CSV table of N, CA and C in Angstrom, one decimal:
chain,number,residue,atom,x,y,z
H,17,MET,N,133.6,83.6,80.6
H,17,MET,CA,132.2,83.5,81.1
H,17,MET,C,132.1,84.6,82.2
H,18,ARG,N,130.9,85.1,82.3
H,18,ARG,CA,130.6,86.1,83.3
H,18,ARG,C,129.2,85.9,83.8
H,19,ILE,N,129.0,86.2,85.1
H,19,ILE,CA,127.7,86.1,85.8
H,19,ILE,C,127.2,87.5,86.1
H,20,ARG,N,125.9,87.7,85.8
H,20,ARG,CA,125.4,89.0,86.0
H,20,ARG,C,123.9,88.9,86.3
H,21,PRO,N,123.3,89.9,86.8
H,21,PRO,CA,121.9,89.9,87.1
H,21,PRO,C,121.1,89.8,85.8
H,22,VAL,N,120.0,89.2,85.8
H,22,VAL,CA,119.1,89.0,84.7
H,22,VAL,C,118.5,90.3,84.2
H,23,ILE,N,118.3,90.5,82.9
H,23,ILE,CA,117.6,91.6,82.4
H,23,ILE,C,116.4,91.1,81.5
H,24,PRO,N,115.4,91.9,81.3
H,24,PRO,CA,114.2,91.5,80.5
H,24,PRO,C,114.5,90.8,79.2
H,25,SER,N,115.6,91.3,78.5
H,25,SER,CA,115.9,90.8,77.2
H,25,SER,C,116.5,89.4,77.2
H,26,ASP,N,116.8,88.9,78.4
H,26,ASP,CA,117.3,87.5,78.6
H,26,ASP,C,116.2,86.5,78.5
H,27,ALA,N,115.0,86.9,78.6
H,27,ALA,CA,113.8,86.0,78.7
H,27,ALA,C,113.7,85.0,77.5
H,28,ALA,N,114.0,85.4,76.3
H,28,ALA,CA,113.9,84.5,75.2
H,28,ALA,C,115.0,83.3,75.3
H,29,ALA,N,116.2,83.7,75.7
H,29,ALA,CA,117.2,82.6,75.8
H,29,ALA,C,116.9,81.7,76.9
H,30,ILE,N,116.3,82.2,78.0
H,30,ILE,CA,115.9,81.3,79.1
H,30,ILE,C,114.8,80.4,78.7
H,31,VAL,N,113.8,80.9,78.0
H,31,VAL,CA,112.7,80.0,77.5
H,31,VAL,C,113.2,78.9,76.6
H,32,ARG,N,114.2,79.3,75.7
H,32,ARG,CA,114.8,78.3,74.8
H,32,ARG,C,115.5,77.2,75.5
H,33,MET,N,116.3,77.6,76.5
H,33,MET,CA,116.9,76.6,77.4
H,33,MET,C,115.9,75.7,78.0
H,34,ASN,N,114.9,76.3,78.5
H,34,ASN,CA,113.8,75.5,79.2
H,34,ASN,C,113.2,74.5,78.2
H,35,ALA,N,112.9,74.9,77.0
H,35,ALA,CA,112.3,74.0,76.0
H,35,ALA,C,113.2,72.9,75.7
H,36,ASP,N,114.5,73.1,75.7
H,36,ASP,CA,115.5,72.0,75.4
H,36,ASP,C,115.4,71.0,76.5
H,37,VAL,N,115.3,71.4,77.8
H,37,VAL,CA,115.2,70.5,78.9
H,37,VAL,C,114.0,69.7,78.8
H,38,GLU,N,112.9,70.2,78.4
H,38,GLU,CA,111.6,69.5,78.2
H,38,GLU,C,111.8,68.5,77.0
H,39,LYS,N,112.4,68.8,75.9
H,39,LYS,CA,112.6,68.0,74.8
H,39,LYS,C,113.4,66.7,75.2
H,40,GLN,N,114.4,66.9,76.1
H,40,GLN,CA,115.3,65.8,76.4
H,40,GLN,C,114.6,64.9,77.5
H,41,ASN,N,113.4,65.3,77.9
H,41,ASN,CA,112.7,64.6,79.0
H,41,ASN,C,113.6,64.5,80.3
H,42,LEU,N,114.4,65.6,80.5
H,42,LEU,CA,115.2,65.7,81.7
H,42,LEU,C,114.3,66.6,82.6
H,43,PHE,N,113.2,66.0,83.1
H,43,PHE,CA,112.3,66.8,83.9
H,43,PHE,C,113.0,67.5,85.1
H,44,SER,N,112.7,68.7,85.2
H,44,SER,CA,113.2,69.5,86.3
H,44,SER,C,112.2,70.3,87.0
H,45,ILE,N,112.2,70.4,88.3
H,45,ILE,CA,111.3,71.2,89.0
H,45,ILE,C,111.5,72.7,88.5
H,46,ALA,N,112.7,73.0,88.2
H,46,ALA,CA,112.9,74.4,87.8
H,46,ALA,C,112.2,74.7,86.5
H,47,TYR,N,111.9,73.7,85.7
H,47,TYR,CA,111.2,73.8,84.4
H,47,TYR,C,110.0,74.7,84.6
H,48,ASN,N,109.2,74.4,85.6
H,48,ASN,CA,108.0,75.2,85.8
H,48,ASN,C,108.3,76.7,86.1
H,49,GLN,N,109.3,76.9,86.8
H,49,GLN,CA,109.7,78.3,87.2
H,49,GLN,C,110.1,79.1,86.0
H,50,PHE,N,110.9,78.5,85.1
H,50,PHE,CA,111.5,79.2,84.0
H,50,PHE,C,110.7,79.1,82.7
H,51,GLN,N,109.5,78.5,82.7
H,51,GLN,CA,108.7,78.3,81.5
H,51,GLN,C,108.2,79.6,80.9
H,52,ASN,N,107.8,80.5,81.7
H,52,ASN,CA,107.4,81.8,81.3
H,52,ASN,C,108.4,82.9,81.9
H,53,ALA,N,109.6,82.9,81.3
H,53,ALA,CA,110.7,83.7,81.8
H,53,ALA,C,110.3,85.2,81.8
H,54,GLU,N,109.6,85.6,80.8
H,54,GLU,CA,109.3,87.1,80.7
H,54,GLU,C,108.5,87.5,81.9
H,55,LYS,N,107.5,86.7,82.2
H,55,LYS,CA,106.6,87.0,83.4
H,55,LYS,C,107.5,86.9,84.7
H,56,LEU,N,108.3,85.8,84.8
H,56,LEU,CA,109.1,85.6,86.0
H,56,LEU,C,110.0,86.8,86.2
H,57,ILE,N,110.7,87.3,85.2
H,57,ILE,CA,111.6,88.4,85.3
H,57,ILE,C,110.8,89.7,85.7
H,58,SER,N,109.7,89.9,85.1
H,58,SER,CA,108.9,91.1,85.4
H,58,SER,C,108.3,91.1,86.8
H,59,GLU,N,108.1,89.9,87.4
H,59,GLU,CA,107.5,89.8,88.7
H,59,GLU,C,108.5,89.6,89.8
H,60,LEU,N,109.8,89.7,89.5
H,60,LEU,CA,110.8,89.6,90.6
H,60,LEU,C,110.6,90.6,91.6
H,61,THR,N,110.6,90.3,92.9
H,61,THR,CA,110.5,91.3,93.9
H,61,THR,C,111.8,91.8,94.4
H,62,GLN,N,111.7,92.8,95.3
H,62,GLN,CA,113.0,93.3,95.8
H,62,GLN,C,113.8,92.3,96.6
H,63,PHE,N,113.2,91.2,97.0
H,63,PHE,CA,113.9,90.2,97.7
H,63,PHE,C,114.5,89.1,96.8
H,64,ASP,N,114.0,89.0,95.6
H,64,ASP,CA,114.4,87.9,94.7
H,64,ASP,C,115.7,88.3,93.9
H,65,HIS,N,116.5,87.3,93.6
H,65,HIS,CA,117.7,87.5,92.8
H,65,HIS,C,117.8,86.5,91.8
H,66,MET,N,117.9,86.9,90.5
H,66,MET,CA,118.1,86.0,89.4
H,66,MET,C,119.3,86.4,88.6
H,67,LEU,N,120.2,85.4,88.4
H,67,LEU,CA,121.5,85.6,87.7
H,67,LEU,C,121.5,84.7,86.5
H,68,VAL,N,122.3,85.2,85.5
H,68,VAL,CA,122.6,84.4,84.4
H,68,VAL,C,124.1,84.3,84.2
H,69,LEU,N,124.5,83.2,83.6
H,69,LEU,CA,125.9,83.0,83.2
H,69,LEU,C,126.0,83.0,81.7
H,70,GLU,N,126.8,83.9,81.2
H,70,GLU,CA,126.9,84.1,79.7
H,70,GLU,C,128.3,84.1,79.3
H,71,THR,N,128.5,83.7,78.0
H,71,THR,CA,129.8,83.8,77.4
H,71,THR,C,130.2,85.3,77.2
H,72,GLU,N,131.5,85.5,77.2
H,72,GLU,CA,131.9,86.9,77.1
H,72,GLU,C,132.3,87.3,75.6
H,73,THR,N,132.5,86.3,74.8
H,73,THR,CA,132.8,86.6,73.4
H,73,THR,C,131.5,86.7,72.6
H,74,GLU,N,131.6,87.5,71.5
H,74,GLU,CA,130.4,87.7,70.7
H,74,GLU,C,130.2,86.5,69.8
H,75,PRO,N,129.0,86.1,69.5
H,75,PRO,CA,127.8,86.6,70.1
H,75,PRO,C,127.6,86.0,71.5
H,76,CYS,N,127.3,86.9,72.5
H,76,CYS,CA,127.1,86.4,73.9
H,76,CYS,C,125.9,85.4,73.9
H,77,GLU,N,126.1,84.4,74.6
H,77,GLU,CA,125.2,83.3,74.7
H,77,GLU,C,124.9,83.0,76.2
H,78,ILE,N,123.7,83.0,76.6
H,78,ILE,CA,123.3,82.6,78.0
H,78,ILE,C,123.4,81.1,78.1
H,79,CYS,N,124.2,80.7,79.1
H,79,CYS,CA,124.5,79.2,79.3
H,79,CYS,C,123.6,78.6,80.4
H,80,ALA,N,123.3,79.5,81.4
H,80,ALA,CA,122.6,79.0,82.6
H,80,ALA,C,121.9,80.1,83.3
H,81,ALA,N,120.9,79.8,84.1
H,81,ALA,CA,120.2,80.8,84.9
H,81,ALA,C,120.0,80.2,86.3
H,82,VAL,N,120.0,81.1,87.3
H,82,VAL,CA,119.6,80.6,88.7
H,82,VAL,C,118.7,81.7,89.2
H,83,LEU,N,117.7,81.1,90.0
H,83,LEU,CA,116.7,82.0,90.7
H,83,LEU,C,116.9,81.7,92.2
H,84,LEU,N,117.1,82.7,92.9
H,84,LEU,CA,117.1,82.7,94.4
H,84,LEU,C,115.9,83.5,94.9
H,85,ARG,N,114.9,82.8,95.3
H,85,ARG,CA,113.7,83.5,95.7
H,85,ARG,C,113.6,83.5,97.3
H,86,VAL,N,113.7,84.7,97.8
H,86,VAL,CA,113.7,84.9,99.3
H,86,VAL,C,112.2,84.9,99.7
H,87,ASN,N,112.0,84.3,100.8
H,87,ASN,CA,110.6,84.3,101.4
H,87,ASN,C,110.3,85.7,101.8
H,88,PRO,N,109.2,86.3,101.3
H,88,PRO,CA,108.9,87.7,101.6
H,88,PRO,C,108.3,87.9,103.0
H,89,GLN,N,107.8,86.9,103.7
H,89,GLN,CA,107.3,87.1,105.0
H,89,GLN,C,108.4,87.4,106.0
H,90,ILE,N,108.2,88.5,106.7
H,90,ILE,CA,109.4,89.0,107.5
H,90,ILE,C,109.9,88.0,108.5
H,91,PHE,N,109.1,87.1,109.1
H,91,PHE,CA,109.6,86.1,110.0
H,91,PHE,C,110.2,84.9,109.3
H,92,LEU,N,110.1,84.8,108.0
H,92,LEU,CA,110.7,83.7,107.2
H,92,LEU,C,111.7,84.2,106.2
H,93,ARG,N,112.0,85.5,106.3
H,93,ARG,CA,113.0,86.1,105.4
H,93,ARG,C,114.4,85.6,105.5
H,94,ARG,N,114.6,84.7,106.4
H,94,ARG,CA,115.9,84.1,106.5
H,94,ARG,C,116.1,82.8,105.6
H,95,MET,N,115.0,82.5,104.9
H,95,MET,CA,115.0,81.3,104.0
H,95,MET,C,114.8,81.7,102.6
H,96,ALA,N,115.4,80.9,101.6
H,96,ALA,CA,115.2,81.1,100.2
H,96,ALA,C,115.1,79.8,99.5
H,97,THR,N,114.5,79.8,98.3
H,97,THR,CA,114.5,78.6,97.5
H,97,THR,C,115.4,78.9,96.3
H,98,LEU,N,116.0,77.8,95.7
H,98,LEU,CA,116.9,78.0,94.7
H,98,LEU,C,116.5,77.1,93.5
H,99,ARG,N,116.5,77.6,92.3
H,99,ARG,CA,116.2,76.9,91.1
H,99,ARG,C,117.3,77.2,90.1
H,100,ILE,N,117.7,76.2,89.4
H,100,ILE,CA,118.8,76.4,88.4
H,100,ILE,C,118.5,75.7,87.1
H,101,ILE,N,118.9,76.3,86.0
H,101,ILE,CA,118.7,75.6,84.7
H,101,ILE,C,120.0,75.9,83.9
H,102,VAL,N,120.5,74.8,83.3
H,102,VAL,CA,121.8,74.9,82.5
H,102,VAL,C,121.4,74.4,81.1
H,103,ASP,N,121.8,75.2,80.1
H,103,ASP,CA,121.6,74.8,78.7
H,103,ASP,C,122.3,73.4,78.4
H,104,LYS,N,121.6,72.6,77.7
H,104,LYS,CA,122.1,71.2,77.4
H,104,LYS,C,123.5,71.2,76.9
H,105,LYS,N,123.9,72.0,76.0
H,105,LYS,CA,125.3,71.9,75.4
H,105,LYS,C,126.3,72.4,76.4
H,106,TRP,N,125.9,73.1,77.5
H,106,TRP,CA,126.9,73.5,78.5
H,106,TRP,C,126.9,72.6,79.8
H,107,GLN,N,126.1,71.6,79.8
H,107,GLN,CA,126.0,70.7,81.0
H,107,GLN,C,127.3,69.9,81.1
H,108,GLY,N,127.7,69.6,82.3
H,108,GLY,CA,128.9,68.8,82.5
H,108,GLY,C,130.2,69.6,82.3
H,109,LYS,N,130.2,70.9,82.2
H,109,LYS,CA,131.4,71.7,82.0
H,109,LYS,C,131.7,72.6,83.2
H,110,GLY,N,131.0,72.4,84.3
H,110,GLY,CA,131.2,73.2,85.5
H,110,GLY,C,130.4,74.5,85.5
H,111,ILE,N,129.6,74.8,84.5
H,111,ILE,CA,128.8,76.0,84.5
H,111,ILE,C,127.8,76.1,85.6
H,112,GLY,N,127.0,74.9,85.9
H,112,GLY,CA,126.1,74.9,87.0
H,112,GLY,C,126.8,75.1,88.3
H,113,ARG,N,127.9,74.5,88.5
H,113,ARG,CA,128.7,74.6,89.7
H,113,ARG,C,129.1,76.1,90.0
H,114,ALA,N,129.6,76.7,88.9
H,114,ALA,CA,130.0,78.2,89.1
H,114,ALA,C,128.8,79.0,89.4
H,115,LEU,N,127.7,78.8,88.8
H,115,LEU,CA,126.5,79.6,89.1
H,115,LEU,C,126.0,79.3,90.5
H,116,MET,N,126.0,78.1,90.8
H,116,MET,CA,125.5,77.7,92.2
H,116,MET,C,126.4,78.3,93.2
H,117,PHE,N,127.7,78.3,93.0
H,117,PHE,CA,128.6,78.9,94.0
H,117,PHE,C,128.3,80.3,94.2
H,118,THR,N,128.1,81.0,93.1
H,118,THR,CA,127.8,82.5,93.2
H,118,THR,C,126.5,82.7,93.9
H,119,ALA,N,125.5,82.0,93.6
H,119,ALA,CA,124.1,82.1,94.2
H,119,ALA,C,124.2,81.9,95.7
H,120,LEU,N,125.0,80.8,96.1
H,120,LEU,CA,125.1,80.5,97.5
H,120,LEU,C,125.9,81.5,98.2
H,121,LYS,N,127.0,82.0,97.6
H,121,LYS,CA,127.8,83.1,98.2
H,121,LYS,C,126.9,84.3,98.5
H,122,LEU,N,126.1,84.7,97.5
H,122,LEU,CA,125.2,85.8,97.7
H,122,LEU,C,124.2,85.5,98.8
H,123,ALA,N,123.6,84.3,98.9
H,123,ALA,CA,122.7,84.0,99.9
H,123,ALA,C,123.3,84.0,101.3
H,124,ASP,N,124.5,83.4,101.4
H,124,ASP,CA,125.2,83.3,102.7
H,124,ASP,C,125.8,84.6,103.2
H,125,ASP,N,126.6,85.3,102.3
H,125,ASP,CA,127.4,86.4,102.7
H,125,ASP,C,126.7,87.7,102.6
H,126,GLU,N,125.9,87.9,101.6
H,126,GLU,CA,125.2,89.3,101.5
H,126,GLU,C,123.8,89.3,102.0
H,127,LEU,N,123.0,88.2,101.7
H,127,LEU,CA,121.6,88.2,102.1
H,127,LEU,C,121.5,87.6,103.5
H,128,MET,N,122.5,87.0,104.0
H,128,MET,CA,122.5,86.4,105.4
H,128,MET,C,121.4,85.3,105.5
H,129,MET,N,121.2,84.6,104.5
H,129,MET,CA,120.2,83.5,104.5
H,129,MET,C,120.7,82.4,105.4
H,130,GLU,N,119.9,81.9,106.3
H,130,GLU,CA,120.2,80.8,107.1
H,130,GLU,C,120.0,79.4,106.4
H,131,ARG,N,119.1,79.5,105.5
H,131,ARG,CA,118.7,78.2,104.8
H,131,ARG,C,118.3,78.5,103.4
H,132,VAL,N,118.8,77.7,102.5
H,132,VAL,CA,118.4,77.7,101.1
H,132,VAL,C,117.8,76.3,100.7
H,133,GLU,N,116.6,76.2,100.2
H,133,GLU,CA,116.0,75.0,99.9
H,133,GLU,C,115.9,74.8,98.5
H,134,ALA,N,115.8,73.5,98.1
H,134,ALA,CA,115.6,73.1,96.7
H,134,ALA,C,114.9,71.7,96.6
H,135,GLU,N,114.2,71.5,95.5
H,135,GLU,CA,113.6,70.2,95.3
H,135,GLU,C,114.2,69.7,94.0
H,136,ILE,N,114.6,68.4,94.0
H,136,ILE,CA,115.3,67.8,92.9
H,136,ILE,C,114.6,66.5,92.6
H,137,PRO,N,114.1,66.3,91.3
H,137,PRO,CA,113.4,65.1,91.0
H,137,PRO,C,114.4,63.9,91.3
H,138,THR,N,113.8,62.8,91.8
H,138,THR,CA,114.7,61.7,92.2
H,138,THR,C,115.4,61.0,91.0
H,139,ASP,N,114.9,61.2,89.8
H,139,ASP,CA,115.6,60.7,88.6
H,139,ASP,C,116.6,61.6,88.0
H,140,ASN,N,116.8,62.8,88.5
H,140,ASN,CA,117.7,63.7,87.9
H,140,ASN,C,119.1,63.6,88.7
H,141,VAL,N,119.8,62.6,88.3
H,141,VAL,CA,121.1,62.3,89.0
H,141,VAL,C,122.1,63.4,89.0
H,142,ASN,N,122.3,64.0,87.8
H,142,ASN,CA,123.2,65.0,87.6
H,142,ASN,C,122.9,66.3,88.5
H,143,ALA,N,121.7,66.6,88.6
H,143,ALA,CA,121.3,67.7,89.5
H,143,ALA,C,121.5,67.4,91.0
H,144,LEU,N,121.2,66.1,91.3
H,144,LEU,CA,121.5,65.6,92.7
H,144,LEU,C,123.0,65.8,93.0
H,145,LYS,N,123.8,65.3,92.1
H,145,LYS,CA,125.3,65.5,92.3
H,145,LYS,C,125.7,66.9,92.5
H,146,LEU,N,125.2,67.8,91.6
H,146,LEU,CA,125.5,69.2,91.7
H,146,LEU,C,125.1,69.8,93.1
H,147,PHE,N,123.9,69.5,93.5
H,147,PHE,CA,123.4,70.1,94.8
H,147,PHE,C,124.2,69.5,95.9
H,148,LYS,N,124.4,68.2,95.9
H,148,LYS,CA,125.2,67.6,97.0
H,148,LYS,C,126.6,68.1,97.1
H,149,SER,N,127.2,68.3,96.0
H,149,SER,CA,128.6,68.8,96.0
H,149,SER,C,128.7,70.3,96.4
H,150,SER,N,127.5,71.0,96.3
H,150,SER,CA,127.4,72.4,96.8
H,150,SER,C,127.0,72.5,98.2
H,151,GLY,N,126.9,71.4,98.9
H,151,GLY,CA,126.6,71.5,100.4
H,151,GLY,C,125.2,71.2,100.7
H,152,PHE,N,124.3,70.9,99.8
H,152,PHE,CA,123.0,70.6,100.1
H,152,PHE,C,122.9,69.2,100.7
H,153,LYS,N,122.0,69.0,101.6
H,153,LYS,CA,121.8,67.7,102.2
H,153,LYS,C,120.3,67.3,101.9
H,154,VAL,N,120.1,66.0,101.6
H,154,VAL,CA,118.7,65.5,101.4
H,154,VAL,C,118.0,65.4,102.8
H,155,GLU,N,116.9,66.1,102.9
H,155,GLU,CA,116.1,66.0,104.2
H,155,GLU,C,114.9,65.1,104.1
H,156,GLY,N,114.6,64.7,102.9
H,156,GLY,CA,113.4,63.8,102.7
H,156,GLY,C,113.1,63.6,101.3
H,157,ILE,N,112.1,62.8,101.1
H,157,ILE,CA,111.5,62.6,99.7
H,157,ILE,C,110.0,62.9,99.7
H,158,ALA,N,109.6,63.8,98.8
H,158,ALA,CA,108.2,64.0,98.6
H,158,ALA,C,107.7,63.2,97.5
H,159,LYS,N,106.7,62.4,97.8
H,159,LYS,CA,106.1,61.5,96.8
H,159,LYS,C,105.1,62.3,95.9
H,160,ASP,N,105.1,61.9,94.6
H,160,ASP,CA,104.2,62.6,93.7
H,160,ASP,C,104.3,64.1,93.8
H,161,TRP,N,105.4,64.6,93.9
H,161,TRP,CA,105.7,66.0,94.2
H,161,TRP,C,105.1,67.0,93.0
H,162,LEU,N,105.3,66.6,91.8
H,162,LEU,CA,104.9,67.5,90.7
H,162,LEU,C,104.5,66.7,89.5
H,163,GLN,N,103.6,67.2,88.8
H,163,GLN,CA,103.1,66.5,87.6
H,163,GLN,C,103.9,67.0,86.4
H,164,THR,N,104.3,66.1,85.6
H,164,THR,CA,105.1,66.4,84.4
H,164,THR,C,104.1,66.8,83.2
H,165,SER,N,104.7,67.4,82.2
H,165,SER,CA,103.9,67.8,81.0
H,165,SER,C,103.2,66.6,80.4
H,166,SER,N,103.7,65.4,80.6
H,166,SER,CA,103.1,64.2,80.0
H,166,SER,C,102.0,63.6,81.0
H,167,GLY,N,101.8,64.2,82.1
H,167,GLY,CA,100.8,63.8,83.0
H,167,GLY,C,101.1,62.8,84.1
H,168,HIS,N,102.4,62.3,84.1
H,168,HIS,CA,102.7,61.4,85.3
H,168,HIS,C,103.4,62.3,86.4
H,169,TYR,N,103.4,61.7,87.6
H,169,TYR,CA,103.9,62.4,88.7
H,169,TYR,C,105.3,61.9,89.0
H,170,VAL,N,106.1,62.8,89.6
H,170,VAL,CA,107.5,62.5,89.9
H,170,VAL,C,107.8,62.8,91.4
H,171,ASP,N,108.6,61.9,92.0
H,171,ASP,CA,109.0,62.2,93.4
H,171,ASP,C,110.2,63.1,93.4
H,172,ALA,N,110.4,63.8,94.5
H,172,ALA,CA,111.5,64.8,94.5
H,172,ALA,C,112.2,64.7,95.9
H,173,TYR,N,113.6,64.9,95.8
H,173,TYR,CA,114.3,65.0,97.1
H,173,TYR,C,114.1,66.4,97.6
H,174,LEU,N,113.8,66.6,98.8
H,174,LEU,CA,113.7,67.9,99.5
H,174,LEU,C,115.1,68.1,100.1
H,175,MET,N,115.8,69.2,99.6
H,175,MET,CA,117.1,69.4,100.1
H,175,MET,C,117.3,70.8,100.7
H,176,ALA,N,118.3,70.9,101.5
H,176,ALA,CA,118.6,72.3,102.1
H,176,ALA,C,120.1,72.4,102.3
H,177,HIS,N,120.5,73.7,102.1
H,177,HIS,CA,121.8,74.2,102.4
H,177,HIS,C,121.7,75.2,103.6
H,178,CYS,N,122.3,74.8,104.7
H,178,CYS,CA,122.2,75.7,105.9
H,178,CYS,C,123.5,76.3,106.2
H,179,ARG,N,123.5,77.6,106.4
H,179,ARG,CA,124.7,78.4,106.6
H,179,ARG,C,125.5,77.9,107.8
H,180,ASP,N,124.8,77.6,108.9
H,180,ASP,CA,125.6,77.1,110.1
H,180,ASP,C,126.1,75.7,109.9
H,181,ALA,N,125.7,75.0,109.0
H,181,ALA,CA,126.1,73.6,108.8
H,181,ALA,C,127.4,73.4,108.0
H,182,LYS,N,128.1,74.5,107.6
H,182,LYS,CA,129.3,74.4,106.8
H,182,LYS,C,130.4,73.7,107.6
């Protein structure tokens, strides 16, 4: 497995992963971010970082993607949001943990982020476990945070990983 920066040709694989998440009814707040991956990749700013984890053997397959979006306002540039998506067939194998570790290492050590925020639907237990095991703390619950494609609203845990809190 290797982790590398995203390239435009990765968009199709990311969209496919995202569609699988929707089919399983594993609603994720990241779903909205990765739905139009081609546009997302083309609109990444100099502050944003998007990584993919892929297999090294041919044919290479993208297993997961993470988006670290740094707040562009100069006085808020110490904060970022994190979104992660893992292909269904690779879930539960440590892929998300490896990608999360790399993204947080980038945020903490290179970008000097003081705070990385995430929103996790309250019914997504696996994502909650992943984020908690990566040092994120639940700071609150947002009611009716996001509308799903079926039209109902979901609550979300508001979480943060703070560099000084290690």
